[in-house]
Each structure stands twice: as C-alpha cells, then as structure tokens.
Amino acid sequence: MKFSTGLTLAAYGASAVVAAPTPAQKRAAGVTDADILNYALTLEHLEDKFYREALANYTEADFASHGFDSTFYKNLMTVSSDEMTHVSFLTSGLMAAGATPVAECTYSFPATDPTSFVKLASVLEGVGISAYLGAAADIMSKVYLTDAGSILTVEARHSAYIRQSLGQSSFPSPFDTPLDFDEVYSLASQYIVECPASNPALPVKAFPLLELSPTQAMPINQGDTINLMSKATTVAPYAAFAAVTGPMFVPATSMGNGMYQVKVPSGATLHGQNYVVLNSGNTEVTDETVVSGPAIVEIAGTM
C-alpha cells in the first residue's frame, strides 16, 4: 500500500496469493490485467451475493417496516441485477481473454435486518468505488480501463442513492479516495469465509484487522478523538487518514491490548466515507509501514 503525495492517491502494488481469506506466500511476478480483472470479479462476486442474500432474506414488507418504501425496494432489485451483470461481464471477458475467472466464495455478512443491511451496502459500495479508482492506474489495456470505468460510474450511482436513502450526503466530498489491492482485500476478507481452491491466485494479502471500538458513535467529526482496535501485535506510533492530496498523519496513542486513541485531523476533503491505517512512520504509507487497517470511518460534514 502506498499513499501518494500528489493530486491523487497512487495505486499500490502488493504481492501474495488468495484462495481463502488469509494471505499466503509472496508472488514475484508483476500484476497483470487478468489479475486486476479477477480482483474486480472477486469484489463483484461479494457484492452480488450480498444483495441476492438480502433479497432472499427480507421482503418488501420487511424493508417497509424499517422505513424503506416500495420505490427503494424496486431500486434495490435493480442494484442487485447490476451486480449480477458485472459478474457475468467480467467472467465472460476473462474467459474470452483465455484467463480463468475466479468463482464465488462463501461469505458471512453481519447484517441482521433491513437497516443494518442498507448500512453495510453503503459501506461496500464505497469500498467498491475506491477499489476501481485504485486499480485504474495499473490497467494497461485501454479497453479494460474503459470497461472498469463504466462499472465504476455505476457503483458511484449506487453509493449516492443508498447514502441518500440513509439520510447521508450523496456527495460529501469533491474527491473519492482510491485504495490499493491490499487495502481493499483487507476490508473484503472480513466477509470471506472460504474461496474455492481452484480459484487463480491473486496478488493480494490482508493486513491485520483494524476497526472502530463498538462504543464509538458514527459519524465522527474532524477534531474528534476516536477509539480504534487493532489485531496487530506490533505497536504503531502513528495513524494515517487517506486524503486526495496524500496521507494525513496524526499520533496514535496506544492504550494497551490493541486499543488506540487517535484524533481525527482537519481537511477540506475529509468528509464522508474515509479510511485510516495504523502506521510505523509519519512520512509515507507502504506495505512495509502499515501495521493494521484500514478501518472505515464516516466523517460528518460536506465540502
């Protein structure tokens, strides 16, 4: 993982393999377009199953009892159909290129009712946007880049609609935040139970888990002190918040037993869904400096 200090966050190369949600050995070969498309397909499989499972578990009446009307339910069915189409599109494209597409994994989603489902849907759509943005710089084929871009714009519309349905700003920041392969996989792997052993190896690995304390209210505000929980055994002296102009570093105070207190920095683009990692230094964020994360935070306010 690497946060750029330029006008955009750079896409970050990383290496490892995945056939299950835990990382394995490093790969020496560089990332190929087929790797990136299979990485995208891995995420689309997750979203596809997430929506199909929810529509199987909750009826239109269930959503209505939680304040989501029939229009929302019908649009949710369209979102689910979009994700299914993305899976079919990427699968067909990989097969046409002579590559083996990854198959659907087994997942466990923490949604327990329509409201918690919609909240998680908003998070996953936001991560999807960041994933496509982060991967774009590594796609060599202009055709594949256009294909990925056409999916990205649809994911952005999904995100805006779902955020609005939750009473959140549809466009809280003038910039979205790219995430690299390992950052995204670290978030997605939290919901992956197991993947088929026959799936092609992907150049990704998961960092140790970092999440907000269960008692931490959301959204948070710039200037708030928040509590984070890390599964890493290494103590981190800094936290880095993602920003379009580069990472914003703040001290991370270890409270023991993996607990940290971190003050949210101020920044014109730090609004909406954002990401924070615990880091060993305060000059750059790379695969070698990340201690754990990213954790997802919702920062109140708009640009």
PDB file of C-alpha atoms in Angstrom:
ATOM      1  CA  MET A   1       0.000   0.000   0.000  1.00  0.00           C
ATOM      2  CA  LYS A   2       1.249   3.475  -0.794  1.00  0.00           C
ATOM      3  CA  PHE A   3      -0.429   6.834  -0.340  1.00  0.00           C
ATOM      4  CA  SER A   4       0.652   9.336  -2.978  1.00  0.00           C
ATOM      5  CA  THR A   5       1.614  12.874  -2.088  1.00  0.00           C
ATOM      6  CA  GLY A   6       0.450  14.109  -5.479  1.00  0.00           C
ATOM      7  CA  LEU A   7      -3.016  15.185  -6.540  1.00  0.00           C
ATOM      8  CA  THR A   8      -4.283  11.619  -6.337  1.00  0.00           C
ATOM      9  CA  LEU A   9      -3.639   8.637  -4.144  1.00  0.00           C
ATOM     10  CA  ALA A  10      -1.492   6.212  -6.131  1.00  0.00           C
ATOM     11  CA  ALA A  11      -2.487   2.624  -6.746  1.00  0.00           C
ATOM     12  CA  TYR A  12      -0.226   0.388  -4.746  1.00  0.00           C
ATOM     13  CA  GLY A  13       1.336  -2.866  -5.849  1.00  0.00           C
ATOM     14  CA  ALA A  14       1.460  -5.748  -3.381  1.00  0.00           C
ATOM     15  CA  SER A  15       2.018  -9.449  -3.524  1.00  0.00           C
ATOM     16  CA  ALA A  16       0.649 -12.652  -2.006  1.00  0.00           C
ATOM     17  CA  VAL A  17      -1.910 -15.198  -3.052  1.00  0.00           C
ATOM     18  CA  VAL A  18      -5.521 -15.838  -2.164  1.00  0.00           C
ATOM     19  CA  ALA A  19      -7.598 -18.988  -2.241  1.00  0.00           C
ATOM     20  CA  ALA A  20      -9.049 -18.296   1.188  1.00  0.00           C
ATOM     21  CA  PRO A  21      -9.279 -15.083   3.230  1.00  0.00           C
ATOM     22  CA  THR A  22      -5.783 -15.422   4.701  1.00  0.00           C
ATOM     23  CA  PRO A  23      -2.591 -14.432   2.833  1.00  0.00           C
ATOM     24  CA  ALA A  24      -0.067 -16.976   1.606  1.00  0.00           C
ATOM     25  CA  GLN A  25       3.356 -16.685   0.005  1.00  0.00           C
ATOM     26  CA  LYS A  26       4.599 -13.709  -1.977  1.00  0.00           C
ATOM     27  CA  ARG A  27       4.414 -13.624  -5.771  1.00  0.00           C
ATOM     28  CA  ALA A  28       7.453 -12.487  -7.733  1.00  0.00           C
ATOM     29  CA  ALA A  29       5.579 -11.735 -10.954  1.00  0.00           C
ATOM     30  CA  GLY A  30       4.060  -8.313 -11.615  1.00  0.00           C
ATOM     31  CA  VAL A  31       0.353  -7.604 -11.590  1.00  0.00           C
ATOM     32  CA  THR A  32      -1.329  -8.350 -14.937  1.00  0.00           C
ATOM     33  CA  ASP A  33      -4.586  -7.065 -16.383  1.00  0.00           C
ATOM     34  CA  ALA A  34      -6.055 -10.536 -15.829  1.00  0.00           C
ATOM     35  CA  ASP A  35      -5.083 -10.272 -12.146  1.00  0.00           C
ATOM     36  CA  ILE A  36      -6.818  -6.917 -11.887  1.00  0.00           C
ATOM     37  CA  LEU A  37      -9.982  -8.147 -13.615  1.00  0.00           C
ATOM     38  CA  ASN A  38     -10.077 -11.186 -11.326  1.00  0.00           C
ATOM     39  CA  TYR A  39      -9.548  -8.868  -8.365  1.00  0.00           C
ATOM     40  CA  ALA A  40     -12.543  -6.836  -9.562  1.00  0.00           C
ATOM     41  CA  LEU A  41     -14.522 -10.029 -10.099  1.00  0.00           C
ATOM     42  CA  THR A  42     -13.729 -11.119  -6.532  1.00  0.00           C
ATOM     43  CA  LEU A  43     -15.345  -7.918  -5.270  1.00  0.00           C
ATOM     44  CA  GLU A  44     -18.294  -8.177  -7.657  1.00  0.00           C
ATOM     45  CA  HIS A  45     -18.961 -11.742  -6.518  1.00  0.00           C
ATOM     46  CA  LEU A  46     -19.069 -10.482  -2.931  1.00  0.00           C
ATOM     47  CA  GLU A  47     -21.488  -7.658  -3.755  1.00  0.00           C
ATOM     48  CA  ASP A  48     -23.634  -9.895  -5.948  1.00  0.00           C
ATOM     49  CA  LYS A  49     -24.034 -12.498  -3.207  1.00  0.00           C
ATOM     50  CA  PHE A  50     -24.621  -9.777  -0.596  1.00  0.00           C
ATOM     51  CA  TYR A  51     -27.606  -8.336  -2.484  1.00  0.00           C
ATOM     52  CA  ARG A  52     -29.034 -11.691  -3.550  1.00  0.00           C
ATOM     53  CA  GLU A  53     -28.870 -12.948   0.024  1.00  0.00           C
ATOM     54  CA  ALA A  54     -30.633  -9.856   1.367  1.00  0.00           C
ATOM     55  CA  LEU A  55     -33.419 -10.012  -1.216  1.00  0.00           C
ATOM     56  CA  ALA A  56     -33.901 -13.693  -0.321  1.00  0.00           C
ATOM     57  CA  ASN A  57     -33.975 -12.940   3.415  1.00  0.00           C
ATOM     58  CA  TYR A  58     -36.050  -9.744   3.528  1.00  0.00           C
ATOM     59  CA  THR A  59     -39.325  -8.990   1.767  1.00  0.00           C
ATOM     60  CA  GLU A  60     -40.624  -5.669   0.510  1.00  0.00           C
ATOM     61  CA  ALA A  61     -42.753  -5.543   3.663  1.00  0.00           C
ATOM     62  CA  ASP A  62     -39.667  -6.098   5.822  1.00  0.00           C
ATOM     63  CA  PHE A  63     -37.949  -3.114   4.233  1.00  0.00           C
ATOM     64  CA  ALA A  64     -41.121  -1.018   4.596  1.00  0.00           C
ATOM     65  CA  SER A  65     -41.237  -1.797   8.329  1.00  0.00           C
ATOM     66  CA  HIS A  66     -37.763  -0.250   8.585  1.00  0.00           C
ATOM     67  CA  GLY A  67     -38.720   2.906   6.709  1.00  0.00           C
ATOM     68  CA  PHE A  68     -37.654   1.945   3.170  1.00  0.00           C
ATOM     69  CA  ASP A  69     -40.549   2.336   0.725  1.00  0.00           C
ATOM     70  CA  SER A  70     -41.517   0.285  -2.309  1.00  0.00           C
ATOM     71  CA  THR A  71     -39.508   2.535  -4.634  1.00  0.00           C
ATOM     72  CA  PHE A  72     -36.378   1.827  -2.640  1.00  0.00           C
ATOM     73  CA  TYR A  73     -37.083  -1.911  -2.742  1.00  0.00           C
ATOM     74  CA  LYS A  74     -37.513  -1.856  -6.528  1.00  0.00           C
ATOM     75  CA  ASN A  75     -34.315   0.146  -6.936  1.00  0.00           C
ATOM     76  CA  LEU A  76     -32.536  -2.325  -4.666  1.00  0.00           C
ATOM     77  CA  MET A  77     -33.573  -5.093  -7.035  1.00  0.00           C
ATOM     78  CA  THR A  78     -32.026  -3.070  -9.873  1.00  0.00           C
ATOM     79  CA  VAL A  79     -28.787  -2.653  -7.912  1.00  0.00           C
ATOM     80  CA  SER A  80     -28.701  -6.418  -7.355  1.00  0.00           C
ATOM     81  CA  SER A  81     -29.271  -7.001 -11.064  1.00  0.00           C
ATOM     82  CA  ASP A  82     -26.421  -4.600 -11.881  1.00  0.00           C
ATOM     83  CA  GLU A  83     -24.021  -6.541  -9.650  1.00  0.00           C
ATOM     84  CA  MET A  84     -25.073  -9.824 -11.247  1.00  0.00           C
ATOM     85  CA  THR A  85     -24.433  -8.294 -14.668  1.00  0.00           C
ATOM     86  CA  HIS A  86     -20.994  -7.104 -13.581  1.00  0.00           C
ATOM     87  CA  VAL A  87     -20.130 -10.663 -12.516  1.00  0.00           C
ATOM     88  CA  SER A  88     -21.277 -12.062 -15.851  1.00  0.00           C
ATOM     89  CA  PHE A  89     -19.476  -9.356 -17.815  1.00  0.00           C
ATOM     90  CA  LEU A  90     -16.121  -9.793 -16.066  1.00  0.00           C
ATOM     91  CA  THR A  91     -16.380 -13.589 -16.165  1.00  0.00           C
ATOM     92  CA  SER A  92     -17.052 -13.576 -19.896  1.00  0.00           C
ATOM     93  CA  GLY A  93     -14.252 -11.086 -20.532  1.00  0.00           C
ATOM     94  CA  LEU A  94     -11.696 -13.159 -18.650  1.00  0.00           C
ATOM     95  CA  MET A  95     -12.724 -16.339 -20.445  1.00  0.00           C
ATOM     96  CA  ALA A  96     -12.554 -14.597 -23.818  1.00  0.00           C
ATOM     97  CA  ALA A  97      -9.015 -13.476 -22.964  1.00  0.00           C
ATOM     98  CA  GLY A  98      -8.004 -17.056 -22.117  1.00  0.00           C
ATOM     99  CA  ALA A  99      -7.829 -16.417 -18.362  1.00  0.00           C
ATOM    100  CA  THR A 100      -9.537 -18.448 -15.638  1.00  0.00           C
ATOM    101  CA  PRO A 101     -12.136 -16.363 -13.772  1.00  0.00           C
ATOM    102  CA  VAL A 102     -12.423 -16.682 -10.001  1.00  0.00           C
ATOM    103  CA  ALA A 103     -15.568 -18.349  -8.709  1.00  0.00           C
ATOM    104  CA  GLU A 104     -17.869 -17.127  -5.965  1.00  0.00           C
ATOM    105  CA  CYS A 105     -16.624 -17.670  -2.417  1.00  0.00           C
ATOM    106  CA  THR A 106     -18.511 -18.424   0.781  1.00  0.00           C
ATOM    107  CA  TYR A 107     -19.331 -15.285   2.766  1.00  0.00           C
ATOM    108  CA  SER A 108     -20.602 -14.203   6.145  1.00  0.00           C
ATOM    109  CA  PHE A 109     -22.251 -10.787   6.339  1.00  0.00           C
ATOM    110  CA  PRO A 110     -23.105  -9.194   9.699  1.00  0.00           C
ATOM    111  CA  ALA A 111     -26.412  -7.690   8.521  1.00  0.00           C
ATOM    112  CA  THR A 112     -29.269  -8.814  10.789  1.00  0.00           C
ATOM    113  CA  ASP A 113     -32.178  -6.717   9.489  1.00  0.00           C
ATOM    114  CA  PRO A 114     -33.005  -4.415   6.559  1.00  0.00           C
ATOM    115  CA  THR A 115     -31.482  -1.345   8.232  1.00  0.00           C
ATOM    116  CA  SER A 116     -28.147  -2.987   9.042  1.00  0.00           C
ATOM    117  CA  PHE A 117     -28.145  -4.424   5.521  1.00  0.00           C
ATOM    118  CA  VAL A 118     -28.583  -0.987   3.908  1.00  0.00           C
ATOM    119  CA  LYS A 119     -25.857   0.494   6.124  1.00  0.00           C
ATOM    120  CA  LEU A 120     -23.449  -2.257   5.111  1.00  0.00           C
ATOM    121  CA  ALA A 121     -24.485  -1.860   1.464  1.00  0.00           C
ATOM    122  CA  SER A 122     -23.432   1.785   1.656  1.00  0.00           C
ATOM    123  CA  VAL A 123     -20.027   0.785   3.038  1.00  0.00           C
ATOM    124  CA  LEU A 124     -19.452  -1.921   0.419  1.00  0.00           C
ATOM    125  CA  GLU A 125     -20.428   0.377  -2.448  1.00  0.00           C
ATOM    126  CA  GLY A 126     -17.973   2.976  -1.135  1.00  0.00           C
ATOM    127  CA  VAL A 127     -15.197   0.392  -0.933  1.00  0.00           C
ATOM    128  CA  GLY A 128     -16.047  -0.731  -4.477  1.00  0.00           C
ATOM    129  CA  ILE A 129     -15.594   2.803  -5.782  1.00  0.00           C
ATOM    130  CA  SER A 130     -12.249   3.109  -4.017  1.00  0.00           C
ATOM    131  CA  ALA A 131     -11.170  -0.287  -5.369  1.00  0.00           C
ATOM    132  CA  TYR A 132     -11.818   0.583  -9.024  1.00  0.00           C
ATOM    133  CA  LEU A 133     -10.161   4.001  -8.619  1.00  0.00           C
ATOM    134  CA  GLY A 134      -7.082   2.470  -7.036  1.00  0.00           C
ATOM    135  CA  ALA A 135      -6.726  -0.244  -9.676  1.00  0.00           C
ATOM    136  CA  ALA A 136      -7.178   2.070 -12.654  1.00  0.00           C
ATOM    137  CA  ALA A 137      -3.551   3.218 -12.780  1.00  0.00           C
ATOM    138  CA  ASP A 138      -2.352  -0.388 -13.087  1.00  0.00           C
ATOM    139  CA  ILE A 139      -4.596  -1.393 -16.014  1.00  0.00           C
ATOM    140  CA  MET A 140      -2.521  -1.426 -19.197  1.00  0.00           C
ATOM    141  CA  SER A 141      -5.272  -2.163 -21.726  1.00  0.00           C
ATOM    142  CA  LYS A 142      -7.317   0.888 -22.722  1.00  0.00           C
ATOM    143  CA  VAL A 143     -10.264  -1.386 -23.454  1.00  0.00           C
ATOM    144  CA  TYR A 144     -10.134  -2.935 -19.976  1.00  0.00           C
ATOM    145  CA  LEU A 145      -9.681   0.514 -18.447  1.00  0.00           C
ATOM    146  CA  THR A 146     -12.834   1.739 -20.175  1.00  0.00           C
ATOM    147  CA  ASP A 147     -14.713  -1.376 -19.051  1.00  0.00           C
ATOM    148  CA  ALA A 148     -13.621  -0.834 -15.451  1.00  0.00           C
ATOM    149  CA  GLY A 149     -14.544   2.843 -15.674  1.00  0.00           C
ATOM    150  CA  SER A 150     -18.034   2.002 -16.900  1.00  0.00           C
ATOM    151  CA  ILE A 151     -18.560  -0.209 -13.839  1.00  0.00           C
ATOM    152  CA  LEU A 152     -17.069   2.406 -11.505  1.00  0.00           C
ATOM    153  CA  THR A 153     -19.567   5.077 -12.547  1.00  0.00           C
ATOM    154  CA  VAL A 154     -22.481   2.726 -11.891  1.00  0.00           C
ATOM    155  CA  GLU A 155     -21.082   1.794  -8.459  1.00  0.00           C
ATOM    156  CA  ALA A 156     -20.852   5.528  -7.704  1.00  0.00           C
ATOM    157  CA  ARG A 157     -24.537   5.967  -8.546  1.00  0.00           C
ATOM    158  CA  HIS A 158     -25.405   3.006  -6.314  1.00  0.00           C
ATOM    159  CA  SER A 159     -23.427   4.604  -3.490  1.00  0.00           C
ATOM    160  CA  ALA A 160     -25.024   8.027  -3.895  1.00  0.00           C
ATOM    161  CA  TYR A 161     -28.539   6.571  -3.914  1.00  0.00           C
ATOM    162  CA  ILE A 162     -28.001   4.348  -0.872  1.00  0.00           C
ATOM    163  CA  ARG A 163     -26.302   7.146   1.085  1.00  0.00           C
ATOM    164  CA  GLN A 164     -29.244   9.434   0.330  1.00  0.00           C
ATOM    165  CA  SER A 165     -31.656   6.722   1.493  1.00  0.00           C
ATOM    166  CA  LEU A 166     -29.803   6.650   4.826  1.00  0.00           C
ATOM    167  CA  GLY A 167     -30.083  10.416   5.219  1.00  0.00           C
ATOM    168  CA  GLN A 168     -26.412  10.948   4.373  1.00  0.00           C
ATOM    169  CA  SER A 169     -24.952  13.318   1.796  1.00  0.00           C
ATOM    170  CA  SER A 170     -24.857  11.749  -1.670  1.00  0.00           C
ATOM    171  CA  PHE A 171     -21.640  13.622  -2.482  1.00  0.00           C
ATOM    172  CA  PRO A 172     -19.912  14.628   0.769  1.00  0.00           C
ATOM    173  CA  SER A 173     -16.512  15.317  -0.797  1.00  0.00           C
ATOM    174  CA  PRO A 174     -15.335  16.661  -4.172  1.00  0.00           C
ATOM    175  CA  PHE A 175     -12.978  13.671  -4.445  1.00  0.00           C
ATOM    176  CA  ASP A 176     -13.327   9.928  -3.896  1.00  0.00           C
ATOM    177  CA  THR A 177     -10.461   8.034  -2.283  1.00  0.00           C
ATOM    178  CA  PRO A 178      -8.594   5.299  -4.205  1.00  0.00           C
ATOM    179  CA  LEU A 179      -7.479   2.221  -2.273  1.00  0.00           C
ATOM    180  CA  ASP A 180      -4.881  -0.305  -3.363  1.00  0.00           C
ATOM    181  CA  PHE A 181      -5.299  -4.054  -3.784  1.00  0.00           C
ATOM    182  CA  ASP A 182      -4.184  -4.960  -0.265  1.00  0.00           C
ATOM    183  CA  GLU A 183      -6.247  -2.249   1.414  1.00  0.00           C
ATOM    184  CA  VAL A 184      -9.402  -3.354  -0.363  1.00  0.00           C
ATOM    185  CA  TYR A 185      -8.707  -7.038   0.205  1.00  0.00           C
ATOM    186  CA  SER A 186      -8.093  -6.339   3.894  1.00  0.00           C
ATOM    187  CA  LEU A 187     -11.628  -4.943   4.056  1.00  0.00           C
ATOM    188  CA  ALA A 188     -13.280  -7.562   1.820  1.00  0.00           C
ATOM    189  CA  SER A 189     -11.619 -10.521   3.544  1.00  0.00           C
ATOM    190  CA  GLN A 190     -13.569  -9.719   6.713  1.00  0.00           C
ATOM    191  CA  TYR A 191     -16.645 -11.138   4.948  1.00  0.00           C
ATOM    192  CA  ILE A 192     -14.969 -14.025   3.104  1.00  0.00           C
ATOM    193  CA  VAL A 193     -15.187 -17.385   4.856  1.00  0.00           C
ATOM    194  CA  GLU A 194     -13.562 -19.534   2.187  1.00  0.00           C
ATOM    195  CA  CYS A 195     -12.847 -19.457  -1.548  1.00  0.00           C
ATOM    196  CA  PRO A 196     -12.610 -22.428  -3.925  1.00  0.00           C
ATOM    197  CA  ALA A 197      -9.124 -23.941  -4.004  1.00  0.00           C
ATOM    198  CA  SER A 198      -9.388 -23.899  -7.804  1.00  0.00           C
ATOM    199  CA  ASN A 199      -9.548 -20.089  -7.910  1.00  0.00           C
ATOM    200  CA  PRO A 200      -6.500 -18.472  -9.531  1.00  0.00           C
ATOM    201  CA  ALA A 201      -4.030 -16.905  -7.103  1.00  0.00           C
ATOM    202  CA  LEU A 202      -4.332 -13.135  -6.836  1.00  0.00           C
ATOM    203  CA  PRO A 203      -1.547 -10.695  -5.868  1.00  0.00           C
ATOM    204  CA  VAL A 204      -3.221  -9.577  -2.643  1.00  0.00           C
ATOM    205  CA  LYS A 205      -2.819 -10.011   1.084  1.00  0.00           C
ATOM    206  CA  ALA A 206      -4.741  -8.870   4.150  1.00  0.00           C
ATOM    207  CA  PHE A 207      -3.267  -6.571   6.765  1.00  0.00           C
ATOM    208  CA  PRO A 208      -4.183  -7.221  10.417  1.00  0.00           C
ATOM    209  CA  LEU A 209      -7.701  -6.085  11.291  1.00  0.00           C
ATOM    210  CA  LEU A 210      -8.327  -2.534  12.459  1.00  0.00           C
ATOM    211  CA  GLU A 211     -11.787  -1.323  13.413  1.00  0.00           C
ATOM    212  CA  LEU A 212     -13.592   1.294  15.419  1.00  0.00           C
ATOM    213  CA  SER A 213     -14.422   0.447  19.005  1.00  0.00           C
ATOM    214  CA  PRO A 214     -18.023  -0.881  19.259  1.00  0.00           C
ATOM    215  CA  THR A 215     -18.801   2.030  21.582  1.00  0.00           C
ATOM    216  CA  GLN A 216     -17.609   4.627  19.044  1.00  0.00           C
ATOM    217  CA  ALA A 217     -20.554   6.603  17.673  1.00  0.00           C
ATOM    218  CA  MET A 218     -20.718   7.396  13.958  1.00  0.00           C
ATOM    219  CA  PRO A 219     -20.469   9.691  12.131  1.00  0.00           C
ATOM    220  CA  ILE A 220     -17.401  11.276  13.657  1.00  0.00           C
ATOM    221  CA  ASN A 221     -16.273  14.862  13.308  1.00  0.00           C
ATOM    222  CA  GLN A 222     -12.954  16.413  12.397  1.00  0.00           C
ATOM    223  CA  GLY A 223     -11.140  17.068  15.663  1.00  0.00           C
ATOM    224  CA  ASP A 224     -12.822  14.173  17.499  1.00  0.00           C
ATOM    225  CA  THR A 225     -10.721  11.667  19.413  1.00  0.00           C
ATOM    226  CA  ILE A 226     -11.741   8.172  18.325  1.00  0.00           C
ATOM    227  CA  ASN A 227     -11.010   4.713  19.697  1.00  0.00           C
ATOM    228  CA  LEU A 228      -9.570   2.045  17.396  1.00  0.00           C
ATOM    229  CA  MET A 229      -8.969  -1.652  18.000  1.00  0.00           C
ATOM    230  CA  SER A 230      -6.047  -3.384  16.268  1.00  0.00           C
ATOM    231  CA  LYS A 231      -5.330  -7.104  15.913  1.00  0.00           C
ATOM    232  CA  ALA A 232      -1.664  -6.439  15.147  1.00  0.00           C
ATOM    233  CA  THR A 233       0.976  -7.473  17.661  1.00  0.00           C
ATOM    234  CA  THR A 234       3.219  -4.546  16.672  1.00  0.00           C
ATOM    235  CA  VAL A 235       2.618  -1.195  18.378  1.00  0.00           C
ATOM    236  CA  ALA A 236       2.065   1.677  15.918  1.00  0.00           C
ATOM    237  CA  PRO A 237       3.044   5.261  16.777  1.00  0.00           C
ATOM    238  CA  TYR A 238       1.006   6.897  14.014  1.00  0.00           C
ATOM    239  CA  ALA A 239      -2.325   6.782  12.214  1.00  0.00           C
ATOM    240  CA  ALA A 240      -2.739   7.855   8.592  1.00  0.00           C
ATOM    241  CA  PHE A 241      -6.045   9.082   7.169  1.00  0.00           C
ATOM    242  CA  ALA A 242      -6.500   8.836   3.403  1.00  0.00           C
ATOM    243  CA  ALA A 243      -6.809  12.133   1.558  1.00  0.00           C
ATOM    244  CA  VAL A 244      -6.653  13.002  -2.118  1.00  0.00           C
ATOM    245  CA  THR A 245      -3.544  15.146  -1.547  1.00  0.00           C
ATOM    246  CA  GLY A 246      -1.776  12.388   0.377  1.00  0.00           C
ATOM    247  CA  PRO A 247      -1.992  10.745   3.811  1.00  0.00           C
ATOM    248  CA  MET A 248      -2.701  12.894   6.849  1.00  0.00           C
ATOM    249  CA  PHE A 249      -0.646  11.622   9.781  1.00  0.00           C
ATOM    250  CA  VAL A 250      -1.584  12.004  13.435  1.00  0.00           C
ATOM    251  CA  PRO A 251      -0.112  10.440  16.591  1.00  0.00           C
ATOM    252  CA  ALA A 252      -1.672   7.146  17.660  1.00  0.00           C
ATOM    253  CA  THR A 253      -1.727   6.667  21.434  1.00  0.00           C
ATOM    254  CA  SER A 254      -1.583   3.024  22.487  1.00  0.00           C
ATOM    255  CA  MET A 255      -3.900   2.288  25.412  1.00  0.00           C
ATOM    256  CA  GLY A 256      -2.795  -1.356  25.657  1.00  0.00           C
ATOM    257  CA  ASN A 257      -4.443  -4.586  24.495  1.00  0.00           C
ATOM    258  CA  GLY A 258      -4.625  -3.336  20.904  1.00  0.00           C
ATOM    259  CA  MET A 259      -6.623  -0.206  21.784  1.00  0.00           C
ATOM    260  CA  TYR A 260      -5.592   3.180  20.348  1.00  0.00           C
ATOM    261  CA  GLN A 261      -6.814   6.733  20.623  1.00  0.00           C
ATOM    262  CA  VAL A 262      -6.471   8.905  17.540  1.00  0.00           C
ATOM    263  CA  LYS A 263      -7.530  12.492  16.866  1.00  0.00           C
ATOM    264  CA  VAL A 264      -9.258  12.962  13.513  1.00  0.00           C
ATOM    265  CA  PRO A 265      -7.368  15.616  11.515  1.00  0.00           C
ATOM    266  CA  SER A 266      -8.968  18.558   9.755  1.00  0.00           C
ATOM    267  CA  GLY A 267      -9.032  18.680   5.983  1.00  0.00           C
ATOM    268  CA  ALA A 268     -11.274  20.088   3.273  1.00  0.00           C
ATOM    269  CA  THR A 269     -11.689  16.666   1.628  1.00  0.00           C
ATOM    270  CA  LEU A 270     -12.062  14.595   4.818  1.00  0.00           C
ATOM    271  CA  HIS A 271     -15.804  14.098   4.604  1.00  0.00           C
ATOM    272  CA  GLY A 272     -17.976  11.041   4.020  1.00  0.00           C
ATOM    273  CA  GLN A 273     -16.565   7.519   3.947  1.00  0.00           C
ATOM    274  CA  ASN A 274     -12.860   7.577   4.726  1.00  0.00           C
ATOM    275  CA  TYR A 275     -10.124   5.148   5.728  1.00  0.00           C
ATOM    276  CA  VAL A 276      -7.444   5.080   8.416  1.00  0.00           C
ATOM    277  CA  VAL A 277      -4.469   2.771   8.935  1.00  0.00           C
ATOM    278  CA  LEU A 278      -2.061   2.403  11.828  1.00  0.00           C
ATOM    279  CA  ASN A 279       1.431   3.078  10.536  1.00  0.00           C
ATOM    280  CA  SER A 280       5.024   2.737  11.722  1.00  0.00           C
ATOM    281  CA  GLY A 281       6.081   6.155  10.410  1.00  0.00           C
ATOM    282  CA  ASN A 282       4.742   9.595   9.533  1.00  0.00           C
ATOM    283  CA  THR A 283       6.313  10.213   6.116  1.00  0.00           C
ATOM    284  CA  GLU A 284       4.825   7.528   3.849  1.00  0.00           C
ATOM    285  CA  VAL A 285       2.349   4.662   3.832  1.00  0.00           C
ATOM    286  CA  THR A 286       3.545   1.463   2.147  1.00  0.00           C
ATOM    287  CA  ASP A 287       3.075  -2.281   2.515  1.00  0.00           C
ATOM    288  CA  GLU A 288       6.125  -2.251   4.770  1.00  0.00           C
ATOM    289  CA  THR A 289       4.903   0.553   7.064  1.00  0.00           C
ATOM    290  CA  VAL A 290       1.265  -0.453   7.570  1.00  0.00           C
ATOM    291  CA  VAL A 291       0.723  -2.087  10.952  1.00  0.00           C
ATOM    292  CA  SER A 292      -3.017  -2.712  10.601  1.00  0.00           C
ATOM    293  CA  GLY A 293      -6.070  -1.488   8.732  1.00  0.00           C
ATOM    294  CA  PRO A 294      -7.677   0.129   7.057  1.00  0.00           C
ATOM    295  CA  ALA A 295     -10.636   0.900   9.298  1.00  0.00           C
ATOM    296  CA  ILE A 296     -13.646   2.601   7.750  1.00  0.00           C
ATOM    297  CA  VAL A 297     -14.853   5.864   9.266  1.00  0.00           C
ATOM    298  CA  GLU A 298     -17.754   8.133   8.306  1.00  0.00           C
ATOM    299  CA  ILE A 299     -16.725  11.764   8.791  1.00  0.00           C
ATOM    300  CA  ALA A 300     -19.557  14.260   9.124  1.00  0.00           C
ATOM    301  CA  GLY A 301     -19.901  17.367   7.022  1.00  0.00           C
ATOM    302  CA  THR A 302     -19.522  18.263   3.363  1.00  0.00           C
ATOM    303  CA  MET A 303     -17.050  20.305   1.347  1.00  0.00           C
TER     304      MET A 303
END
